[in-house]
Tab-separated table of C-alpha atoms in Angstrom:
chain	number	residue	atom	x	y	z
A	299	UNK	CA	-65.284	-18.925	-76.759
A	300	UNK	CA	-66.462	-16.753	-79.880
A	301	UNK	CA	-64.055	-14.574	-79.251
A	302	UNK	CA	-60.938	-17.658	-79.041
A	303	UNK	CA	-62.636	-18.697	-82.269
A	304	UNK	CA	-62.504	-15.150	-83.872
A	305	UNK	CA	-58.357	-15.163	-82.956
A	306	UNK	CA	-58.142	-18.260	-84.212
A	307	UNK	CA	-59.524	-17.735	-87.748
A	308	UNK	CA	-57.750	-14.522	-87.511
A	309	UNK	CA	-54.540	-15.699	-87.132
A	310	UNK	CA	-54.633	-18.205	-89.968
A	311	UNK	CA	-55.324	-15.471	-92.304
A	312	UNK	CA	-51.023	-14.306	-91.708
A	313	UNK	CA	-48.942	-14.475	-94.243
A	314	UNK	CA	-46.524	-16.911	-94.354
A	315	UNK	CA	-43.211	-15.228	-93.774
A	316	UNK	CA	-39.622	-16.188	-95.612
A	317	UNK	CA	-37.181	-17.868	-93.328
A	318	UNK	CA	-34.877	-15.291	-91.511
A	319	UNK	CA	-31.043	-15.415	-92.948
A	320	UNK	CA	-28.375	-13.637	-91.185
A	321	UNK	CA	-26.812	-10.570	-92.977
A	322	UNK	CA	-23.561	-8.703	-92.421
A	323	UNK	CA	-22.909	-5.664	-91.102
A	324	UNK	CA	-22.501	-2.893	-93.223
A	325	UNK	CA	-19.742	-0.180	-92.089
A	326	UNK	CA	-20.398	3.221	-90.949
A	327	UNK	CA	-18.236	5.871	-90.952
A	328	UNK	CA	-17.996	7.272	-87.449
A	329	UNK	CA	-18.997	10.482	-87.176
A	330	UNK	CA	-17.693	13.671	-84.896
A	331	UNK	CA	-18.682	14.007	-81.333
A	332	UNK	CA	-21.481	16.697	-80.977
A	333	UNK	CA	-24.488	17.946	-78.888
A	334	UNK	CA	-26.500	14.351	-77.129
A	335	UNK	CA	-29.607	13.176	-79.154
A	336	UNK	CA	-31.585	9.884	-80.161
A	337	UNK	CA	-30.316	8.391	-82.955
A	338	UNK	CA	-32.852	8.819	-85.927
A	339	UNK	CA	-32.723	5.512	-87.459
A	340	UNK	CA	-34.204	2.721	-85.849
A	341	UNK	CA	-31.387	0.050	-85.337
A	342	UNK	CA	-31.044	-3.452	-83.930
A	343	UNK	CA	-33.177	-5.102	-86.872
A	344	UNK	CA	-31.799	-7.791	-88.862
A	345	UNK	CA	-33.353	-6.767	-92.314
A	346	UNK	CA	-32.328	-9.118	-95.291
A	347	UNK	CA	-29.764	-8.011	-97.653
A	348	UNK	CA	-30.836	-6.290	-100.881
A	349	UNK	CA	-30.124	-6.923	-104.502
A	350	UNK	CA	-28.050	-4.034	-105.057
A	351	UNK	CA	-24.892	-4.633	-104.371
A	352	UNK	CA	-24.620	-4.651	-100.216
A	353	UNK	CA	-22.506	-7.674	-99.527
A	354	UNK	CA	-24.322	-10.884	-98.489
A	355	UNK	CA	-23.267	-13.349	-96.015
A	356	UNK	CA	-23.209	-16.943	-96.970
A	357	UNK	CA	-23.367	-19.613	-94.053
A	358	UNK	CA	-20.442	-22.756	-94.264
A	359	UNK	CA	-22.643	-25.758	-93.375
A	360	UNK	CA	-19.245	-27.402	-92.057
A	361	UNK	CA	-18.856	-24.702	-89.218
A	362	UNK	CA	-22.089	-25.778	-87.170
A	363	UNK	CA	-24.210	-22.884	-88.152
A	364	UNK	CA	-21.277	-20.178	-87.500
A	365	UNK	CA	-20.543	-17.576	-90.566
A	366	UNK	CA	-18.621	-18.882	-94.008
A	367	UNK	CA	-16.348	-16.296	-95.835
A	368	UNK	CA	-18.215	-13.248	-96.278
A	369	UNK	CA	-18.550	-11.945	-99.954
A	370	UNK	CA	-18.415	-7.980	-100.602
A	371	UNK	CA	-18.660	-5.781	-103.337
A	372	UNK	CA	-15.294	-4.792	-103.651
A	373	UNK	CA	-16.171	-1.029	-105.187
A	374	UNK	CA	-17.501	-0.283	-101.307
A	375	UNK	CA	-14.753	-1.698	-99.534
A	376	UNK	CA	-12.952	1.143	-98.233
A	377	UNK	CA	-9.401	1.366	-96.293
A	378	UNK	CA	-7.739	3.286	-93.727
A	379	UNK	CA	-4.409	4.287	-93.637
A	380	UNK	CA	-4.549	5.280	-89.667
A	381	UNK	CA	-3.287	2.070	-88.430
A	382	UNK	CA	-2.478	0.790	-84.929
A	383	UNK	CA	0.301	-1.321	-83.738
A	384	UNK	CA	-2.311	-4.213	-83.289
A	385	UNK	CA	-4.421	-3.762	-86.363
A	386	UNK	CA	-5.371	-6.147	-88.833
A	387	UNK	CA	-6.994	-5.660	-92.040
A	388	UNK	CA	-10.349	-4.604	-92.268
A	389	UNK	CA	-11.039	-5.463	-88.105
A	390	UNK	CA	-13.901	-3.340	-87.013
A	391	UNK	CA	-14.619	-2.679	-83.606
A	392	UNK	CA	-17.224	-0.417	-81.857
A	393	UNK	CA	-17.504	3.203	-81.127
A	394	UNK	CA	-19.906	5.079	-79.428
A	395	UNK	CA	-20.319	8.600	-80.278
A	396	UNK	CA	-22.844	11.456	-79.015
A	397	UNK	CA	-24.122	12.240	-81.682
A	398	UNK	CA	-25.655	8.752	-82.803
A	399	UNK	CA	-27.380	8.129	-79.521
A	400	UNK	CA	-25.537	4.564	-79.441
A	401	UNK	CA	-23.057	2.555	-80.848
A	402	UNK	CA	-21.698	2.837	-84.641
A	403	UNK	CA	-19.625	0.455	-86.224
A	404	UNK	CA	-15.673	1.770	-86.822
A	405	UNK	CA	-12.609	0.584	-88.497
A	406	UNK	CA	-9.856	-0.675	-87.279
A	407	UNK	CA	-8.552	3.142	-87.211
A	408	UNK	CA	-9.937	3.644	-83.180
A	409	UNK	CA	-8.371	0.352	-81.851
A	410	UNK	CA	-11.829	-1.042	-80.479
A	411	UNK	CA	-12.717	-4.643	-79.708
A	412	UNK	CA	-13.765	-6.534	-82.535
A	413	UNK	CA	-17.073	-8.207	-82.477
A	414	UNK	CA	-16.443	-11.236	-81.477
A	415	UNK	CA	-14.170	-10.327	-78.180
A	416	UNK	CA	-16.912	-7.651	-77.221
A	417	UNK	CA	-19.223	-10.143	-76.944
A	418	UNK	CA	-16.676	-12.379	-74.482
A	419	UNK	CA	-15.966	-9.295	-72.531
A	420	UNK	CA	-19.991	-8.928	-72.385
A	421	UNK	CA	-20.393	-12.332	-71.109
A	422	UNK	CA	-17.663	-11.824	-68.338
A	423	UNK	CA	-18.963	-8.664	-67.306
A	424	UNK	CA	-22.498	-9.488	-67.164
A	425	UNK	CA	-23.810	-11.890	-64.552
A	426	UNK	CA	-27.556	-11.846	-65.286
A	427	UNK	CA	-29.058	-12.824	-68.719
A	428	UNK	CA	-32.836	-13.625	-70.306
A	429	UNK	CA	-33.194	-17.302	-70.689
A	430	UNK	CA	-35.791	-18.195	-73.380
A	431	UNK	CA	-36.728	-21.924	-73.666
A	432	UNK	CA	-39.483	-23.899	-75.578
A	433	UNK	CA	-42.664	-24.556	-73.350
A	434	UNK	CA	-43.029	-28.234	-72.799
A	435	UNK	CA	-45.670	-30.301	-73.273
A	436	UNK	CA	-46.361	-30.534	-69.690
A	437	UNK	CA	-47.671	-27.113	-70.056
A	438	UNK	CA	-50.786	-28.001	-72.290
A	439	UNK	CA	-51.949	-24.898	-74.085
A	440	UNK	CA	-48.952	-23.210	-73.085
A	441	UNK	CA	-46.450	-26.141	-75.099
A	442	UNK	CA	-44.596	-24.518	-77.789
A	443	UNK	CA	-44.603	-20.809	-76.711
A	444	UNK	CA	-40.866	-19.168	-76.082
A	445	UNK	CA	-40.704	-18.430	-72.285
A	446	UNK	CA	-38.147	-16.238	-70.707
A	447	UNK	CA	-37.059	-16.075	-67.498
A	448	UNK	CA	-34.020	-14.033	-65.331
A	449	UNK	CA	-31.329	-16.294	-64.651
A	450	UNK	CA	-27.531	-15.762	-63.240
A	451	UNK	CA	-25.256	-17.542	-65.417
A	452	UNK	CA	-21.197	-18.339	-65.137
A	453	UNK	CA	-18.637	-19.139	-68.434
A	454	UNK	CA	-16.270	-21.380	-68.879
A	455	UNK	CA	-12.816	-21.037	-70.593
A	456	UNK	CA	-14.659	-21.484	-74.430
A	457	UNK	CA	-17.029	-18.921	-73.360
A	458	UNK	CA	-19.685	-21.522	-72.429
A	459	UNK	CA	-22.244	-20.398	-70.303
A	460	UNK	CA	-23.460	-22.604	-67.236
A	461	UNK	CA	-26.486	-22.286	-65.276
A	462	UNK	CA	-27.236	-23.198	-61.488
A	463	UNK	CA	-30.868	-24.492	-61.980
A	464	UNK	CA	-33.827	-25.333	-59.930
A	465	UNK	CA	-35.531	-28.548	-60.758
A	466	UNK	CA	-38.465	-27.012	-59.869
A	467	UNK	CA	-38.615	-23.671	-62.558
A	468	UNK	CA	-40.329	-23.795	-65.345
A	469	UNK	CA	-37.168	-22.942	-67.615
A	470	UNK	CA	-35.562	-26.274	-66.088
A	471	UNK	CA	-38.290	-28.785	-67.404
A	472	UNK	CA	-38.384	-27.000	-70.322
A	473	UNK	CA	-34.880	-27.941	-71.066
A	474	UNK	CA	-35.179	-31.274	-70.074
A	475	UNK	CA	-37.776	-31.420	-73.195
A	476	UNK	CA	-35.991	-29.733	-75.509
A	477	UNK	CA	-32.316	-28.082	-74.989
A	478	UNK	CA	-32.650	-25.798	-77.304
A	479	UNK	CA	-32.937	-22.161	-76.556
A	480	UNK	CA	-31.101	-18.437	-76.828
A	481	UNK	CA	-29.991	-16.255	-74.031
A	482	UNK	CA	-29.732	-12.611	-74.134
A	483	UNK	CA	-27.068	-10.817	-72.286
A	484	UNK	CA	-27.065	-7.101	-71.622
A	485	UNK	CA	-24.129	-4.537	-70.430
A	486	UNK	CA	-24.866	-4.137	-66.993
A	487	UNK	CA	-26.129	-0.867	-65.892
A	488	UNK	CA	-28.678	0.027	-68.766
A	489	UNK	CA	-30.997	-1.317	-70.865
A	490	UNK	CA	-31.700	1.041	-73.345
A	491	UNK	CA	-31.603	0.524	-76.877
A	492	UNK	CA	-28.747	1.967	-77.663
A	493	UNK	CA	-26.992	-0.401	-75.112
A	494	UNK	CA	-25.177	-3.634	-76.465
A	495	UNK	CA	-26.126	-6.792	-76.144
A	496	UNK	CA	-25.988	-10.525	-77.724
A	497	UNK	CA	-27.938	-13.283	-78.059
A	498	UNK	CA	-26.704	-17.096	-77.897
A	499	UNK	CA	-28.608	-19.421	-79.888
A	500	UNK	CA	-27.267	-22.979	-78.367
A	501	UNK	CA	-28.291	-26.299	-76.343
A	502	UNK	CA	-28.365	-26.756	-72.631
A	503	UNK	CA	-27.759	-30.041	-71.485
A	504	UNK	CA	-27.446	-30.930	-67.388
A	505	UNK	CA	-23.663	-31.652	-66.387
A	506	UNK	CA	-22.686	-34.636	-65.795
A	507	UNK	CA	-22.202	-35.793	-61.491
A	508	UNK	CA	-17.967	-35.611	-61.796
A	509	UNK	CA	-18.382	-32.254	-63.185
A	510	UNK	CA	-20.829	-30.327	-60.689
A	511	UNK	CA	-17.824	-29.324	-58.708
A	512	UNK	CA	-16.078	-28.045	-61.567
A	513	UNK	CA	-18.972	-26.316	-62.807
A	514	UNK	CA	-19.533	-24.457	-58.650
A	515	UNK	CA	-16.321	-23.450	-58.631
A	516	UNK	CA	-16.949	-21.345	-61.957
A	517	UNK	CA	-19.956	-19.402	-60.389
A	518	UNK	CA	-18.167	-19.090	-56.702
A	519	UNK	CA	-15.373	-17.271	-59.171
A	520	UNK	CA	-18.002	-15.066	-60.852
A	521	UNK	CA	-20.467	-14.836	-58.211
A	522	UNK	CA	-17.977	-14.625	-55.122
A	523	UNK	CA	-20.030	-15.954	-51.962
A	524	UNK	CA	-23.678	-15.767	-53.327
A	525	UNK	CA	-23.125	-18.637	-55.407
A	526	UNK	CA	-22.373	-20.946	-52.307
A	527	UNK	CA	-25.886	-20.308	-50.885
A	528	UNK	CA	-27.251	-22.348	-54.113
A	529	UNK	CA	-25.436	-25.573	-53.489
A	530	UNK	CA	-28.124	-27.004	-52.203
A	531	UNK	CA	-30.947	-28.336	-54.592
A	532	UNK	CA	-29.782	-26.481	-57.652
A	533	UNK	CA	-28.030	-28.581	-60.328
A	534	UNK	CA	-25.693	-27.402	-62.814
A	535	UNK	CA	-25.985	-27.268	-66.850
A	536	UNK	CA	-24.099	-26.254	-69.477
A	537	UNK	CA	-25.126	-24.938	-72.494
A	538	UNK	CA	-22.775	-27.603	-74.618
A	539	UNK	CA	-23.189	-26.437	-78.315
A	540	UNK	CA	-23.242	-22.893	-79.388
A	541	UNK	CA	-25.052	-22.415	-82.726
A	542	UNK	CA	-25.055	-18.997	-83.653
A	543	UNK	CA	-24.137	-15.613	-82.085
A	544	UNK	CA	-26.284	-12.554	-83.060
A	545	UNK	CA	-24.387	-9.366	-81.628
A	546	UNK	CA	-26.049	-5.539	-81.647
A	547	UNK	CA	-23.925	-3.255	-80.593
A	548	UNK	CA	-26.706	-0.365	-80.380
A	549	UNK	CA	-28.466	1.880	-82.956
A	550	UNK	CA	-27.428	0.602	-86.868
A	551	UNK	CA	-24.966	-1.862	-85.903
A	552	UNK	CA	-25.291	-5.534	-85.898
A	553	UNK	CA	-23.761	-8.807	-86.245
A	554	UNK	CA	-23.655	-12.276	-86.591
A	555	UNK	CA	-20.456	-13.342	-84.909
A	556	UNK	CA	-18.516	-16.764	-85.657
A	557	UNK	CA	-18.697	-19.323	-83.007
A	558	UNK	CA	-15.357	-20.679	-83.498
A	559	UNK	CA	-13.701	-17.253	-83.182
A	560	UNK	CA	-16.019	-16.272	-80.255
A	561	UNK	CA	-14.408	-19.444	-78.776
A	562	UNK	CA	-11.225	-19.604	-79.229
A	563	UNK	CA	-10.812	-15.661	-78.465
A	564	UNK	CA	-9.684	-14.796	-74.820
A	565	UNK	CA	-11.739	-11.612	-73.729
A	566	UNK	CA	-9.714	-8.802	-71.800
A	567	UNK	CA	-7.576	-9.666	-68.551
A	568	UNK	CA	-9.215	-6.134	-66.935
A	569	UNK	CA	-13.192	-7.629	-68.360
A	570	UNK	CA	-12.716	-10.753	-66.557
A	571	UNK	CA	-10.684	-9.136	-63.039
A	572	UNK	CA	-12.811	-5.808	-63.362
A	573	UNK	CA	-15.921	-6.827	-62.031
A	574	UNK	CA	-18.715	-4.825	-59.883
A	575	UNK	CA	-16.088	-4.216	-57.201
A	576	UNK	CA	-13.929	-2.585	-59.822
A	577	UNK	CA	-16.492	-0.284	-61.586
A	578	UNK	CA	-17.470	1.267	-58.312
A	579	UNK	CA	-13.894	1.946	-57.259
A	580	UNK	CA	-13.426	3.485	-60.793
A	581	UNK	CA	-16.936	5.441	-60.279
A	582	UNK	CA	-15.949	6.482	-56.346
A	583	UNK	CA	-12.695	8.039	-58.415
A	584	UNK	CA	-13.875	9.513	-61.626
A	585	UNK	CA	-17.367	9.751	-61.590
A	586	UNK	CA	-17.224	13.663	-61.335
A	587	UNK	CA	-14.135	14.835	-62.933
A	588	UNK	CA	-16.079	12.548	-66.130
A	589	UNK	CA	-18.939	14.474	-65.616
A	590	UNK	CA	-17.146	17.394	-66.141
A	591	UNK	CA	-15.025	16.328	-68.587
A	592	UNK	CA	-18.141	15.572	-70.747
A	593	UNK	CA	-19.668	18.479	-69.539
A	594	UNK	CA	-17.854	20.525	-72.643
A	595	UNK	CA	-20.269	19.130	-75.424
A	596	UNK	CA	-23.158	19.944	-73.300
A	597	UNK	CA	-24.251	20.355	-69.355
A	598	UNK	CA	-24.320	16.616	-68.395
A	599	UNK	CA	-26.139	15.676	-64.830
A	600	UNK	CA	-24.462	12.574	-64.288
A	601	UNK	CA	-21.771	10.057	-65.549
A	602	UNK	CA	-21.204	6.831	-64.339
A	603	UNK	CA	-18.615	3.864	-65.832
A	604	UNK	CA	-21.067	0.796	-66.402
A	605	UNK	CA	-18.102	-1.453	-68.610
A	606	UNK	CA	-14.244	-1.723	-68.699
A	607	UNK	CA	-12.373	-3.418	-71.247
A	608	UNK	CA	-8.046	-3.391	-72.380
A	609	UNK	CA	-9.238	0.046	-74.981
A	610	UNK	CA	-11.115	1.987	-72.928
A	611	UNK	CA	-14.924	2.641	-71.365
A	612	UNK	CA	-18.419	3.081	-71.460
A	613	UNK	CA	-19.977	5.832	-69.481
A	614	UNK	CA	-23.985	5.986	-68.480
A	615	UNK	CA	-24.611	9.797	-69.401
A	616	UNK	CA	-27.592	11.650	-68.273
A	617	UNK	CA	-29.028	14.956	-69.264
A	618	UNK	CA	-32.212	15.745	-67.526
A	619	UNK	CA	-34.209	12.882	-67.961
A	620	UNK	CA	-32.452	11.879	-70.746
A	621	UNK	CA	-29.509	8.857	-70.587
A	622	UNK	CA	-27.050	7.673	-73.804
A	623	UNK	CA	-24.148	5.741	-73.408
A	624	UNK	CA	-21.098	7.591	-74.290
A	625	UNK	CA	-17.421	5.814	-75.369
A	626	UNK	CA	-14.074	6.534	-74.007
A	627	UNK	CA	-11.087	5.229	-75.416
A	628	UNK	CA	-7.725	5.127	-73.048
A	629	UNK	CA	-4.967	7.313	-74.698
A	630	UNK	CA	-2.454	4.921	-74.095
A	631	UNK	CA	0.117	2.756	-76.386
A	632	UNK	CA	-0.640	-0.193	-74.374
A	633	UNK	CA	-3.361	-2.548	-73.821
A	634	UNK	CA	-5.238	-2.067	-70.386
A	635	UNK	CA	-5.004	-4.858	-68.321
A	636	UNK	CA	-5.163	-4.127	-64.626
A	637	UNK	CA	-7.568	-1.999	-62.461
A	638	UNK	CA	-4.505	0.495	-61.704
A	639	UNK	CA	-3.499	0.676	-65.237
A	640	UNK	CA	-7.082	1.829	-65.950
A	641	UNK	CA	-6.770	4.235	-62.981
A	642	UNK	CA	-4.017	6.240	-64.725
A	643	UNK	CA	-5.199	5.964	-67.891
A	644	UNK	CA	-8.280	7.449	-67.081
A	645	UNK	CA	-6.026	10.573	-64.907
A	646	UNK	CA	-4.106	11.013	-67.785
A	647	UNK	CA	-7.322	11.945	-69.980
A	648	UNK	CA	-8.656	14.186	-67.179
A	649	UNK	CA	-5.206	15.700	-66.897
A	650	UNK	CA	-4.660	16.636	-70.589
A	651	UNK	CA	-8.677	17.926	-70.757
A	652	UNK	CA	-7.803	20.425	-67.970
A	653	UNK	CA	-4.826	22.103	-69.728
């Protein structure tokens, strides 16, 4: 007890911190590929923007919580005059390079997704997220703590996600309390920090009876048979309102994505088709010609594809006991939209590396 008392008085002695506000994400310019290593700065941290000059976000009330019109200081805004045929304006995508350890953000110049169809492709890709809810009161001392918990989840066509919940987990009564919550969604196949991932601030409200068949047949499409063997006493929600959409794409790069662009993008034919089944065929193909492909920056042990999307891939690198993710853009004038379209772009960077 003296020691419960000690934490308490303790605790009340914190400062009171400022309320968090979302920032935008500064440009970097990517750098050449060179020897593996750990990215020196420490990334991923939403720090507040600074009175000198970096651009602030301001927040549109009328766009339920997503991001207004972004102001910048027009003496850093730089341009590019390498273009693609799909480019637009200052669109910035993602590009993983060696030499940062993780994932810098690029211009428009390297034709990569934009931030806000990443994250759909993410979603489609992934089939296990981090659901953290509000303890309810039901849990006494406990009432008020975030609680997280593994769940399997399934999207609509907004990018919704839907949940096949027990009434008996914790997470489920939770929700019945109070709907709100986030969920955090990793690339499958590492967790590292320089890995992307996104977190969806929303509310998760049970579906209605008429559309718990709907909702099944959206995991059986994800989820192929598994989902079937949870028809049974699990009950299907939806998280209906999405609030806010906080993206970090790895070491130094990070971003609050608008909602009604997240939902009204459609992510990547070859994201939603390519699923496990299609990474290990690509992996049983070109797991070792990548490895020593990549092998010319450095010996690399072992190279695996872990995500797919219409511009190219990202490989699971490992030196020693060391792993980075490492980006691969197709060399092709086309979007990739089919598994066998991937196929030969990935032959033709192979073949031209060999010559």
């Amino acid at each position: 007890m003296e020691a419960l008392a000690g934490a308490a008085a303790s605790s009340a002695l914190l400062p009171a911190f400022p309320a968090h506000q979302p920032h935008s994400r500064v440009a970097l310019r990517a750098r050449p590929c060179g020897p593996l290593r750990a990215a020196a700065g420490g990334g991923g941290k939403d720090d507040a923007a600074k009175p000198n000059g970096t651009p602030v976000v301001k927040v549109d009330p009328s766009q339920n919580g997503a991001l207004g019109p972004v102001a910048t200081d027009k003496s850093r805004t730089t341009s590019s005059t390498n273009s693609t045929p799909d480019s637009s304006g200052s669109r910035a995508g993602l590009f993983r390079t060696p030499i940062s350890g993780g994932v810098q953000s690029a211009t428009f110049a390297h034709g990569l997704p934009p931030p806000a169809l990443a994250v759909r492709n993410l979603m489609e890709q992934a089939r296990f997220a981090h659901l953290c809810t509000v303890m309810s009161g039901m849990h006494h001392r406990r009432a008020g703590y975030p609680f997280g918990s593994l769940v399997d989840f399934a999207n609509d066509s907004m990018g919704h996600p839907i949940f096949s919940l027990s009434p008996l987990a914790i997470h489920t009564r939770n929700l019945l309390s109070d709907p709100r919550c986030t969920l955090v969604v990793q690339v499958p196949g590492w967790s590292g920090l320089s890995n992307a991932r996104v977190t969806i601030f929303g509310d998760v409200y049970p579906l209605p009876a008429e559309q718990q068949e709907w909702a099944h047949k959206q995991y059986v499409a994800k989820h192929q048979q598994w989902a079937s063997q949870q028809w049974g006493n699990f009950y299907y929600y939806r998280m209906q309102n999405i609030s806010d959409i906080y993206f970090i794409g790895g070491f130094g790069t990070v971003a609050w994505v608008d909602v009604k662009q997240y939902e009204t993008i459609q992510p990547d034919k070859i994201a939603v088709d390519g699923g496990e089944q299609s990474l290990k065929e690509l992996n049983a193909i070109f797991s070792k010609p990548l490895r020593e492909f990549m092998s010319a920056e450095g010996e690399v042990d072992d190279a695996a594809l872990i995500s797919v999307d219409s511009k190219g891939i990202d490989i699971r690198v490992r030196q020693g006991a060391q792993f980075n993710i490492q980006r691969l853009a197709f060399d092709v004038p086309y979007k990739v939209e089919t598994l066998e379209e991937a196929k030969r772009a990935l032959h033709k960077i192979i073949k031209t590396s060999s010559k």
